[in-house]
C-alpha atoms as a printed R data frame, in Angstrom:
   type eleno elety resid chain resno       x       y       z
1  ATOM     1    CA   UNK     A     1 140.791  97.762 105.316
2  ATOM     2    CA   UNK     A     2 138.778  94.661 104.864
3  ATOM     3    CA   UNK     A     3 136.643  93.155 107.599
4  ATOM     4    CA   UNK     A     4 139.065  90.258 108.135
5  ATOM     5    CA   UNK     A     5 141.966  92.659 108.557
6  ATOM     6    CA   UNK     A     6 140.031  94.688 111.113
7  ATOM     7    CA   UNK     A     7 139.213  91.568 113.107
8  ATOM     8    CA   UNK     A     8 142.903  90.667 113.375
9  ATOM     9    CA   UNK     A     9 143.916  94.033 114.842
10 ATOM    10    CA   UNK     A    10 144.331  94.561 118.566
11 ATOM    11    CA   UNK     A    11 142.135  97.162 120.247
12 ATOM    12    CA   UNK     A    12 144.852  99.814 120.175
13 ATOM    13    CA   UNK     A    13 145.741  99.061 116.533
14 ATOM    14    CA   UNK     A    14 142.052  99.356 115.648
15 ATOM    15    CA   UNK     A    15 141.844 102.766 117.316
16 ATOM    16    CA   UNK     A    16 144.996 103.869 115.495
17 ATOM    17    CA   UNK     A    17 143.623 102.682 112.132
18 ATOM    18    CA   UNK     A    18 140.358 104.521 112.861
19 ATOM    19    CA   UNK     A    19 142.231 107.754 113.643
20 ATOM    20    CA   UNK     A    20 144.333 107.377 110.494
21 ATOM    21    CA   UNK     A    21 141.164 106.876 108.447
22 ATOM    22    CA   UNK     A    22 139.682 110.062 109.936
23 ATOM    23    CA   UNK     A    23 142.846 112.059 109.227
24 ATOM    24    CA   UNK     A    24 142.934 110.826 105.622
25 ATOM    25    CA   UNK     A    25 139.283 111.837 105.227
26 ATOM    26    CA   UNK     A    26 139.986 115.314 106.561
27 ATOM    27    CA   UNK     A    27 142.974 115.750 104.226
28 ATOM    28    CA   UNK     A    28 140.975 114.710 101.161
29 ATOM    29    CA   UNK     A    29 138.040 116.946 102.156
30 ATOM    30    CA   UNK     A    30 140.311 119.936 102.643
31 ATOM    31    CA   UNK     A    31 141.987 119.200  99.318
32 ATOM    32    CA   UNK     A    32 138.642 119.222  97.507
33 ATOM    33    CA   UNK     A    33 137.658 122.410  99.317
34 ATOM    34    CA   UNK     A    34 140.972 124.010  98.377
35 ATOM    35    CA   UNK     A    35 140.488 123.170  94.702
36 ATOM    36    CA   UNK     A    36 136.971 124.574  94.825
37 ATOM    37    CA   UNK     A    37 138.123 127.783  96.513
38 ATOM    38    CA   UNK     A    38 141.010 128.156  94.073
39 ATOM    39    CA   UNK     A    39 138.764 127.693  91.060
40 ATOM    40    CA   UNK     A    40 136.107 130.047  92.434
41 ATOM    41    CA   UNK     A    41 138.180 132.940  93.728
42 ATOM    42    CA   UNK     A    42 141.303 132.957  91.562
43 ATOM    43    CA   UNK     A    43 140.757 134.243  88.024
44 ATOM    44    CA   UNK     A    44 142.100 131.386  85.943
45 ATOM    45    CA   UNK     A    45 141.215 132.899  82.583
46 ATOM    46    CA   UNK     A    46 139.151 129.924  81.419
47 ATOM    47    CA   UNK     A    47 135.803 129.853  79.695
48 ATOM    48    CA   UNK     A    48 132.665 130.050  81.860
49 ATOM    49    CA   UNK     A    49 131.339 126.754  80.515
50 ATOM    50    CA   UNK     A    50 134.594 124.959  81.396
51 ATOM    51    CA   UNK     A    51 134.391 126.474  84.881
52 ATOM    52    CA   UNK     A    52 130.772 125.277  85.198
53 ATOM    53    CA   UNK     A    53 131.676 121.708  84.235
54 ATOM    54    CA   UNK     A    54 134.634 121.847  86.593
55 ATOM    55    CA   UNK     A    55 132.325 122.742  89.466
56 ATOM    56    CA   UNK     A    56 129.962 119.929  88.510
57 ATOM    57    CA   UNK     A    57 132.897 117.490  88.565
58 ATOM    58    CA   UNK     A    58 133.984 118.815  91.983
59 ATOM    59    CA   UNK     A    59 130.467 118.356  93.357
60 ATOM    60    CA   UNK     A    60 130.332 114.789  92.030
61 ATOM    61    CA   UNK     A    61 133.786 114.012  93.451
62 ATOM    62    CA   UNK     A    62 132.751 115.404  96.825
63 ATOM    63    CA   UNK     A    63 129.565 113.322  96.868
64 ATOM    64    CA   UNK     A    64 131.407 110.131  95.878
65 ATOM    65    CA   UNK     A    65 134.075 110.801  98.494
66 ATOM    66    CA   UNK     A    66 131.423 111.408 101.154
67 ATOM    67    CA   UNK     A    67 129.696 108.134 100.340
68 ATOM    68    CA   UNK     A    68 132.968 106.193 100.332
69 ATOM    69    CA   UNK     A    69 134.080 107.759 103.594
70 ATOM    70    CA   UNK     A    70 130.849 107.022 105.443
71 ATOM    71    CA   UNK     A    71 130.625 103.460 104.132
72 ATOM    72    CA   UNK     A    72 134.202 102.682 105.088
73 ATOM    73    CA   UNK     A    73 133.835 104.386 108.478
74 ATOM    74    CA   UNK     A    74 130.862 102.149 109.223
75 ATOM    75    CA   UNK     A    75 133.193  99.113 109.131
76 ATOM    76    CA   UNK     A    76 135.147 100.560 112.029
77 ATOM    77    CA   UNK     A    77 131.982 101.332 113.994
78 ATOM    78    CA   UNK     A    78 130.726  97.787 113.479
79 ATOM    79    CA   UNK     A    79 134.025  96.362 114.711
80 ATOM    80    CA   UNK     A    80 133.998  98.618 117.784
81 ATOM    81    CA   UNK     A    81 130.446  97.530 118.525
82 ATOM    82    CA   UNK     A    82 131.304  93.859 118.019
83 ATOM    83    CA   UNK     A    83 134.188  94.112 120.476
84 ATOM    84    CA   UNK     A    84 132.129  96.288 122.830
85 ATOM    85    CA   UNK     A    85 134.903  98.836 123.189
86 ATOM    86    CA   UNK     A    86 134.863 102.561 122.776
87 ATOM    87    CA   UNK     A    87 136.872 104.521 120.304
């Protein structure tokens, strides 16, 4: 959500959007973890070099997701602080 959209929400809608954002973050994190676990523990019959590059891609995706998640979560924290309400 953009800053203007967050400012238009009521306090309860803001809390709901914040919870939804957290749930989406958890789902994506668990999805990345599941792919990593699947690739690591299940013998997929692929070349070791392909597996290595796959892990590198998973690490990069996890880092990019972590950065995106924390940056977007900061918008909610700023709005809570601006309104002086708790979440």
